[in-house]
mmCIF file of N, CA and C and ligand atoms in Angstrom:
data_model
loop_
_atom_site.group_PDB
_atom_site.id
_atom_site.type_symbol
_atom_site.label_atom_id
_atom_site.label_comp_id
_atom_site.label_asym_id
_atom_site.label_seq_id
_atom_site.Cartn_x
_atom_site.Cartn_y
_atom_site.Cartn_z
ATOM 1 N N MET A 176 4.396 -4.156 10.597
ATOM 2 C CA MET A 176 5.064 -5.377 10.116
ATOM 3 C C MET A 176 6.464 -4.868 9.213
ATOM 4 N N SER A 177 6.866 -5.310 9.742
ATOM 5 C CA SER A 177 8.535 -5.118 9.327
ATOM 6 C C SER A 177 8.588 -5.261 7.511
ATOM 7 N N VAL A 178 9.530 -4.140 7.067
ATOM 8 C CA VAL A 178 9.429 -4.284 5.792
ATOM 9 C C VAL A 178 10.043 -5.896 5.061
ATOM 10 N N THR A 179 10.485 -6.142 5.678
ATOM 11 C CA THR A 179 10.848 -7.871 5.421
ATOM 12 C C THR A 179 9.921 -8.556 5.355
ATOM 13 N N VAL A 180 9.054 -8.434 6.123
ATOM 14 C CA VAL A 180 7.880 -9.393 6.311
ATOM 15 C C VAL A 180 6.977 -9.198 5.371
ATOM 16 N N PHE A 181 6.970 -7.605 4.788
ATOM 17 C CA PHE A 181 6.026 -7.488 4.033
ATOM 18 C C PHE A 181 6.261 -7.368 2.649
ATOM 19 N N SER A 182 7.822 -7.710 2.391
ATOM 20 C CA SER A 182 8.269 -7.657 1.146
ATOM 21 C C SER A 182 7.889 -9.419 1.053
ATOM 22 N N GLN A 183 8.275 -10.482 1.948
ATOM 23 C CA GLN A 183 8.253 -11.715 1.464
ATOM 24 C C GLN A 183 6.290 -11.920 1.342
ATOM 25 N N LEU A 184 5.768 -11.607 2.249
ATOM 26 C CA LEU A 184 4.362 -11.367 1.872
ATOM 27 C C LEU A 184 3.744 -10.987 0.570
ATOM 28 N N ASP A 185 4.296 -9.903 0.241
ATOM 29 C CA ASP A 185 4.154 -9.704 -1.215
ATOM 30 C C ASP A 185 4.655 -10.339 -2.484
ATOM 31 N N LYS A 186 5.891 -10.656 -1.937
ATOM 32 C CA LYS A 186 6.261 -11.745 -3.397
ATOM 33 C C LYS A 186 5.413 -12.738 -3.118
ATOM 34 N N SER A 187 5.324 -13.283 -2.280
ATOM 35 C CA SER A 187 4.385 -14.778 -2.162
ATOM 36 C C SER A 187 2.961 -14.010 -3.006
ATOM 37 N N LEU A 188 2.631 -12.983 -2.822
ATOM 38 C CA LEU A 188 1.227 -12.803 -3.033
ATOM 39 C C LEU A 188 1.452 -12.687 -4.854
ATOM 40 N N HIS A 189 2.427 -12.014 -5.099
ATOM 41 C CA HIS A 189 2.377 -11.932 -6.560
ATOM 42 C C HIS A 189 2.582 -13.047 -7.559
ATOM 43 N N GLU A 190 3.532 -13.964 -6.793
ATOM 44 C CA GLU A 190 3.948 -15.264 -6.911
ATOM 45 C C GLU A 190 2.771 -16.029 -7.461
ATOM 46 N N HIS A 191 1.642 -15.746 -6.519
ATOM 47 C CA HIS A 191 -0.041 -16.714 -6.620
ATOM 48 C C HIS A 191 -0.542 -16.314 -7.822
ATOM 49 N N LEU A 192 -0.663 -15.140 -8.073
ATOM 50 C CA LEU A 192 -1.342 -13.666 -8.793
ATOM 51 C C LEU A 192 -0.918 -14.326 -10.261
ATOM 52 N N ALA A 193 0.934 -14.706 -10.140
ATOM 53 C CA ALA A 193 1.420 -15.025 -11.445
ATOM 54 C C ALA A 193 1.315 -16.337 -12.056
ATOM 55 N N ALA A 194 0.854 -17.558 -10.883
ATOM 56 C CA ALA A 194 0.888 -18.730 -11.272
ATOM 57 C C ALA A 194 -0.959 -18.576 -11.926
ATOM 58 N N LEU A 195 -1.763 -18.145 -11.098
ATOM 59 C CA LEU A 195 -2.866 -17.924 -11.142
ATOM 60 C C LEU A 195 -3.380 -17.344 -13.040
ATOM 61 N N GLU A 196 -2.686 -16.315 -13.314
ATOM 62 C CA GLU A 196 -2.478 -15.877 -14.714
ATOM 63 C C GLU A 196 -2.026 -16.679 -15.512
ATOM 64 N N ARG A 197 -1.026 -17.536 -15.482
ATOM 65 C CA ARG A 197 -0.090 -18.422 -15.918
ATOM 66 C C ARG A 197 -1.086 -19.322 -16.365
ATOM 67 N N LEU A 198 -1.695 -20.120 -15.279
ATOM 68 C CA LEU A 198 -2.336 -21.006 -15.560
ATOM 69 C C LEU A 198 -3.736 -21.021 -16.207
ATOM 70 N N ALA A 199 -4.632 -19.371 -16.146
ATOM 71 C CA ALA A 199 -5.702 -19.366 -17.131
ATOM 72 C C ALA A 199 -5.271 -19.252 -18.591
ATOM 73 N N ALA A 200 -3.986 -18.785 -18.503
ATOM 74 C CA ALA A 200 -4.103 -18.271 -19.872
ATOM 75 C C ALA A 200 -3.410 -19.773 -20.737
ATOM 76 N N THR A 201 -2.562 -20.689 -20.131
ATOM 77 C CA THR A 201 -2.081 -21.598 -20.707
ATOM 78 C C THR A 201 -2.516 -22.992 -20.417
ATOM 79 N N GLY A 202 -3.297 -23.402 -19.478
ATOM 80 C CA GLY A 202 -4.059 -24.410 -18.974
ATOM 81 C C GLY A 202 -5.156 -25.479 -19.682
ATOM 82 N N ASP A 203 -5.280 -26.157 -20.172
ATOM 83 C CA ASP A 203 -6.193 -26.636 -20.984
ATOM 84 C C ASP A 203 -7.892 -26.538 -20.272
ATOM 85 N N GLU A 204 -8.697 -26.887 -20.741
ATOM 86 C CA GLU A 204 -9.925 -26.199 -20.483
ATOM 87 C C GLU A 204 -10.155 -26.721 -19.486
ATOM 88 N N GLU A 205 -10.011 -28.176 -18.628
ATOM 89 C CA GLU A 205 -10.464 -28.727 -17.658
ATOM 90 C C GLU A 205 -9.626 -27.929 -16.390
ATOM 91 N N THR A 206 -8.206 -27.698 -16.759
ATOM 92 C CA THR A 206 -7.546 -26.929 -15.621
ATOM 93 C C THR A 206 -8.095 -25.236 -15.808
ATOM 94 N N ALA A 207 -8.626 -25.002 -16.907
ATOM 95 C CA ALA A 207 -9.425 -23.612 -16.598
ATOM 96 C C ALA A 207 -10.120 -23.507 -15.743
ATOM 97 N N ALA A 208 -11.539 -24.682 -15.926
ATOM 98 C CA ALA A 208 -12.763 -24.426 -15.640
ATOM 99 C C ALA A 208 -12.436 -24.551 -14.004
ATOM 100 N N GLU A 209 -11.573 -25.583 -13.560
ATOM 101 C CA GLU A 209 -11.345 -25.669 -12.196
ATOM 102 C C GLU A 209 -10.415 -24.191 -11.712
ATOM 103 N N LEU A 210 -9.623 -23.974 -12.294
ATOM 104 C CA LEU A 210 -9.040 -22.830 -11.398
ATOM 105 C C LEU A 210 -10.126 -21.843 -11.047
ATOM 106 N N ALA A 211 -11.042 -21.580 -12.166
ATOM 107 C CA ALA A 211 -12.282 -20.306 -12.146
ATOM 108 C C ALA A 211 -13.219 -21.000 -11.231
ATOM 109 N N ARG A 212 -13.614 -22.073 -10.834
ATOM 110 C CA ARG A 212 -14.357 -22.615 -9.867
ATOM 111 C C ARG A 212 -13.591 -22.607 -8.107
ATOM 112 N N ALA A 213 -12.368 -22.685 -8.404
ATOM 113 C CA ALA A 213 -11.576 -22.745 -6.907
ATOM 114 C C ALA A 213 -11.063 -21.247 -6.728
ATOM 115 N N GLU A 214 -10.446 -20.665 -7.438
ATOM 116 C CA GLU A 214 -9.739 -19.752 -7.262
ATOM 117 C C GLU A 214 -10.474 -18.226 -7.439
ATOM 118 N N LEU A 215 -11.645 -18.205 -8.738
ATOM 119 C CA LEU A 215 -12.056 -17.122 -8.891
ATOM 120 C C LEU A 215 -12.844 -16.310 -7.812
ATOM 121 N N PRO A 216 -13.474 -17.155 -6.629
ATOM 122 C CA PRO A 216 -14.493 -17.067 -5.935
ATOM 123 C C PRO A 216 -13.015 -16.127 -4.781
ATOM 124 N N ARG A 217 -12.482 -16.612 -4.566
ATOM 125 C CA ARG A 217 -11.146 -15.770 -3.772
ATOM 126 C C ARG A 217 -10.450 -14.735 -3.960
ATOM 127 N N VAL A 218 -10.531 -14.578 -5.587
ATOM 128 C CA VAL A 218 -9.612 -13.306 -6.112
ATOM 129 C C VAL A 218 -11.173 -12.242 -5.804
ATOM 130 N N VAL A 219 -12.494 -12.550 -5.924
ATOM 131 C CA VAL A 219 -13.639 -11.996 -6.252
ATOM 132 C C VAL A 219 -13.596 -11.007 -4.581
ATOM 133 N N ALA A 220 -13.193 -12.183 -3.530
ATOM 134 C CA ALA A 220 -13.693 -11.524 -2.199
ATOM 135 C C ALA A 220 -12.343 -10.830 -1.714
ATOM 136 N N ALA A 221 -11.321 -10.933 -2.336
ATOM 137 C CA ALA A 221 -10.091 -10.186 -2.329
ATOM 138 C C ALA A 221 -10.475 -8.540 -2.692
ATOM 139 N N LEU A 222 -10.810 -8.859 -3.836
ATOM 140 C CA LEU A 222 -11.092 -7.479 -4.632
ATOM 141 C C LEU A 222 -12.251 -6.626 -3.639
ATOM 142 N N LYS A 223 -13.379 -7.495 -3.511
ATOM 143 C CA LYS A 223 -14.253 -6.526 -2.709
ATOM 144 C C LYS A 223 -14.060 -6.296 -1.320
ATOM 145 N N ALA A 224 -13.063 -7.058 -0.760
ATOM 146 C CA ALA A 224 -12.703 -6.620 0.827
ATOM 147 C C ALA A 224 -11.700 -5.233 0.387
ATOM 148 N N LEU A 225 -10.849 -5.353 -0.653
ATOM 149 C CA LEU A 225 -10.302 -4.244 -0.669
ATOM 150 C C LEU A 225 -11.258 -2.972 -1.105
ATOM 151 N N LEU A 226 -12.309 -2.996 -2.131
ATOM 152 C CA LEU A 226 -12.769 -2.161 -2.584
ATOM 153 C C LEU A 226 -13.879 -1.575 -1.632
ATOM 154 N N ASP A 227 -14.157 -2.338 -0.303
ATOM 155 C CA ASP A 227 -14.830 -1.969 1.065
ATOM 156 C C ASP A 227 -14.025 -0.858 1.371
ATOM 157 N N GLU A 228 -12.834 -1.136 1.672
ATOM 158 C CA GLU A 228 -12.008 -0.002 2.011
ATOM 159 C C GLU A 228 -12.024 1.125 1.238
ATOM 160 N N HIS A 229 -12.272 1.608 0.218
ATOM 161 C CA HIS A 229 -12.081 2.517 -0.539
ATOM 162 C C HIS A 229 -13.703 2.887 -0.971
ATOM 163 N N THR A 230 -14.858 2.328 -0.507
ATOM 164 C CA THR A 230 -16.347 3.014 -0.514
ATOM 165 C C THR A 230 -16.196 4.503 -0.240
ATOM 166 N N PRO A 231 -16.743 5.277 -0.644
ATOM 167 C CA PRO A 231 -16.989 6.805 -0.309
ATOM 168 C C PRO A 231 -17.781 6.602 0.810
ATOM 169 N N ASP A 232 -17.701 7.283 1.802
ATOM 170 C CA ASP A 232 -18.282 8.038 2.922
ATOM 171 C C ASP A 232 -19.774 8.381 2.752
ATOM 172 N N GLU A 233 -19.948 9.219 3.849
ATOM 173 C CA GLU A 233 -21.425 9.962 3.578
ATOM 174 C C GLU A 233 -21.094 11.135 3.419
ATOM 175 N N HIS A 234 -19.928 11.588 3.005
ATOM 176 C CA HIS A 234 -19.629 12.411 2.479
ATOM 177 C C HIS A 234 -18.770 12.816 1.280
ATOM 178 N N GLY A 235 -18.803 11.341 0.699
ATOM 179 C CA GLY A 235 -18.102 11.177 -0.541
ATOM 180 C C GLY A 235 -17.187 11.126 -0.830
ATOM 181 N N ARG A 236 -16.354 11.120 0.113
ATOM 182 C CA ARG A 236 -14.938 10.924 0.463
ATOM 183 C C ARG A 236 -14.288 9.716 0.737
ATOM 184 N N CYS A 237 -13.088 9.213 0.619
ATOM 185 C CA CYS A 237 -12.454 7.536 0.407
ATOM 186 C C CYS A 237 -12.294 7.772 2.462
ATOM 187 N N PRO A 238 -12.566 6.646 2.969
ATOM 188 C CA PRO A 238 -12.453 6.760 4.513
ATOM 189 C C PRO A 238 -10.872 6.519 4.343
ATOM 190 N N THR A 239 -10.277 6.039 3.630
ATOM 191 C CA THR A 239 -9.103 4.855 3.500
ATOM 192 C C THR A 239 -7.774 6.041 2.955
ATOM 193 N N CYS A 240 -7.724 6.694 1.641
ATOM 194 C CA CYS A 240 -6.858 7.612 1.283
ATOM 195 C C CYS A 240 -6.887 8.877 1.629
ATOM 196 N N ARG A 241 -5.628 9.159 2.175
ATOM 197 C CA ARG A 241 -5.376 10.542 2.524
ATOM 198 C C ARG A 241 -3.709 10.727 1.834
ATOM 199 N N THR A 242 -3.306 11.974 1.829
ATOM 200 C CA THR A 242 -2.182 12.202 0.947
ATOM 201 C C THR A 242 -1.348 12.112 2.191
ATOM 202 N N ASN A 243 -1.719 12.356 3.614
ATOM 203 C CA ASN A 243 -0.649 12.286 4.644
ATOM 204 C C ASN A 243 -1.652 12.317 5.793
ATOM 205 N N ARG A 244 -0.956 11.502 6.791
ATOM 206 C CA ARG A 244 -1.587 11.406 8.377
ATOM 207 C C ARG A 244 -2.716 12.927 8.543
ATOM 208 N N TRP A 245 -2.196 13.663 8.326
ATOM 209 C CA TRP A 245 -3.020 14.904 8.833
ATOM 210 C C TRP A 245 -3.973 15.866 7.834
ATOM 211 N N SER A 246 -3.787 15.082 6.404
ATOM 212 C CA SER A 246 -4.850 16.016 5.185
ATOM 213 C C SER A 246 -5.784 15.473 5.342
ATOM 214 N N ARG A 247 -7.104 15.949 4.632
ATOM 215 C CA ARG A 247 -8.425 15.373 4.775
ATOM 216 C C ARG A 247 -8.436 14.342 3.909
ATOM 217 N N ARG A 248 -9.683 13.618 4.015
ATOM 218 C CA ARG A 248 -9.931 12.322 3.334
ATOM 219 C C ARG A 248 -9.832 13.029 1.588
ATOM 220 N N LEU A 249 -9.815 12.070 0.782
ATOM 221 C CA LEU A 249 -9.761 12.395 -0.585
ATOM 222 C C LEU A 249 -11.031 12.137 -0.907
ATOM 223 N N PRO A 250 -11.127 12.913 -2.253
ATOM 224 C CA PRO A 250 -12.773 12.591 -2.710
ATOM 225 C C PRO A 250 -12.788 11.378 -3.838
ATOM 226 N N ALA A 251 -14.002 11.216 -3.333
ATOM 227 C CA ALA A 251 -14.262 9.603 -4.250
ATOM 228 C C ALA A 251 -14.730 9.679 -5.285
ATOM 229 N N PRO A 252 -14.599 8.861 -6.282
ATOM 230 C CA PRO A 252 -13.713 7.512 -6.211
ATOM 231 C C PRO A 252 -12.358 7.767 -6.374
ATOM 232 N N CYS A 253 -11.434 7.111 -5.318
ATOM 233 C CA CYS A 253 -10.248 7.494 -5.033
ATOM 234 C C CYS A 253 -9.449 6.784 -6.149
ATOM 235 N N ARG A 254 -7.771 6.996 -6.189
ATOM 236 C CA ARG A 254 -7.122 6.424 -7.393
ATOM 237 C C ARG A 254 -7.585 4.813 -7.206
ATOM 238 N N ALA A 255 -7.731 3.962 -5.504
ATOM 239 C CA ALA A 255 -7.418 2.816 -5.995
ATOM 240 C C ALA A 255 -8.685 2.536 -6.172
ATOM 241 N N TYR A 256 -9.796 2.573 -5.940
ATOM 242 C CA TYR A 256 -11.154 2.557 -6.258
ATOM 243 C C TYR A 256 -11.216 2.435 -8.037
ATOM 244 N N LEU A 257 -10.615 3.218 -8.500
ATOM 245 C CA LEU A 257 -10.833 3.834 -10.032
ATOM 246 C C LEU A 257 -10.056 2.902 -10.638
ATOM 247 N N GLY A 258 -8.479 2.498 -10.290
ATOM 248 C CA GLY A 258 -7.888 1.381 -10.588
ATOM 249 C C GLY A 258 -8.239 0.550 -11.112
ATOM 250 N N ALA A 259 -9.107 -0.507 -9.638
ATOM 251 C CA ALA A 259 -9.773 -1.653 -9.859
ATOM 252 C C ALA A 259 -10.527 -1.490 -11.207
ATOM 253 N N GLN A 260 -11.456 -0.757 -10.948
ATOM 254 C CA GLN A 260 -12.779 -0.854 -12.083
ATOM 255 C C GLN A 260 -12.110 -0.469 -12.827
ATOM 256 N N LEU A 261 -11.347 0.610 -13.523
ATOM 257 C CA LEU A 261 -10.553 0.290 -15.007
ATOM 258 C C LEU A 261 -10.052 -1.236 -15.440
ATOM 259 N N ALA A 262 -9.312 -1.487 -14.329
ATOM 260 C CA ALA A 262 -8.435 -3.352 -14.626
ATOM 261 C C ALA A 262 -9.641 -4.199 -15.031
ATOM 262 N N LEU A 263 -10.621 -4.190 -14.138
ATOM 263 C CA LEU A 263 -11.995 -4.886 -14.350
ATOM 264 C C LEU A 263 -12.693 -4.640 -16.062
ATOM 265 N N THR A 264 -12.743 -3.640 -16.143
ATOM 266 C CA THR A 264 -13.772 -3.258 -17.541
ATOM 267 C C THR A 264 -13.104 -3.018 -18.859
ATOM 268 N N ALA A 265 -11.498 -2.862 -18.657
ATOM 269 C CA ALA A 265 -10.807 -2.203 -19.714
ATOM 270 C C ALA A 265 -11.181 -2.908 -20.881
ATOM 271 N N THR A 266 -10.659 -4.053 -20.808
ATOM 272 C CA THR A 266 -10.875 -5.263 -21.438
ATOM 273 C C THR A 266 -12.468 -5.816 -21.924
ATOM 274 N N ALA A 267 -13.467 -4.954 -21.703
ATOM 275 C CA ALA A 267 -14.844 -5.415 -21.823
ATOM 276 C C ALA A 267 -15.222 -5.384 -23.519
ATOM 277 N N GLU A 268 -14.657 -4.128 -24.162
ATOM 278 C CA GLU A 268 -14.962 -4.031 -25.096
ATOM 279 C C GLU A 268 -13.819 -4.684 -26.106
ATOM 280 N N THR A 269 -12.988 -5.102 -25.979
ATOM 281 C CA THR A 269 -12.086 -6.523 -26.158
ATOM 282 C C THR A 269 -13.020 -7.572 -27.425
ATOM 283 N N PRO A 270 -13.271 -6.912 -28.812
ATOM 284 C CA PRO A 270 -13.615 -8.244 -29.371
ATOM 285 C C PRO A 270 -13.533 -10.120 -29.368
ATOM 286 N N GLY A 271 -14.606 -10.546 -29.098
ATOM 287 C CA GLY A 271 -14.199 -11.789 -28.969
ATOM 288 C C GLY A 271 -14.198 -12.171 -27.650
ATOM 289 N N ARG A 272 -14.155 -11.397 -26.666
ATOM 290 C CA ARG A 272 -13.626 -11.479 -24.874
ATOM 291 C C ARG A 272 -14.898 -11.144 -24.341
ATOM 292 N N ARG A 273 -15.086 -11.923 -22.998
ATOM 293 C CA ARG A 273 -15.984 -11.608 -22.435
ATOM 294 C C ARG A 273 -17.654 -11.472 -22.979
ATOM 295 N N ARG A 274 -17.927 -12.340 -24.042
ATOM 296 C CA ARG A 274 -18.852 -12.232 -24.450
ATOM 297 C C ARG A 274 -19.985 -12.620 -23.590
ATOM 298 N N TYR A 275 -19.449 -14.047 -22.674
ATOM 299 C CA TYR A 275 -20.449 -14.129 -21.612
ATOM 300 C C TYR A 275 -21.062 -13.353 -20.608
ATOM 301 N N LEU A 276 -20.562 -12.124 -20.454
ATOM 302 C CA LEU A 276 -21.003 -11.276 -19.661
ATOM 303 C C LEU A 276 -22.184 -10.629 -20.129
ATOM 304 N N ARG A 277 -22.044 -10.491 -21.310
ATOM 305 C CA ARG A 277 -23.177 -10.165 -22.134
ATOM 306 C C ARG A 277 -24.051 -10.903 -22.686
ATOM 307 N N ASP A 278 -24.178 -11.932 -23.235
ATOM 308 C CA ASP A 278 -24.952 -13.120 -23.911
ATOM 309 C C ASP A 278 -24.927 -14.215 -22.923
ATOM 310 N N PRO A 279 -25.823 -14.092 -21.764
ATOM 311 C CA PRO A 279 -25.650 -15.507 -20.904
ATOM 312 C C PRO A 279 -26.231 -16.578 -21.775
ATOM 313 N N VAL A 280 -25.911 -17.764 -21.590
ATOM 314 C CA VAL A 280 -26.323 -18.821 -22.381
ATOM 315 C C VAL A 280 -27.741 -19.349 -21.692
HETATM 316 ZN ZN1 ZN B 259 -9.125 5.118 -1.719
#
């Protein structure tokens, strides 16, 4: 894939994610609920697909990450896996947020 094509894809992906963030933060309740139903499953699917690429193999090493083509696989969890996990859990302790995850209605 050429750099230009990748740049365009990367730009449109980031614009899409920015739009989702903006709507989630500033949209009214109805918009937020529709956004969650329509877009959250797609975001989860995308994240799962990425994590699948970085799930440790039988030797406990990431099958995807290497420092270069000839190097050994890196010990898992790799930075990609840890980064995703941190991004998802870092706000878990924020007061008043994510209570729905602990206290199901
Ligand atoms: Zn990895």
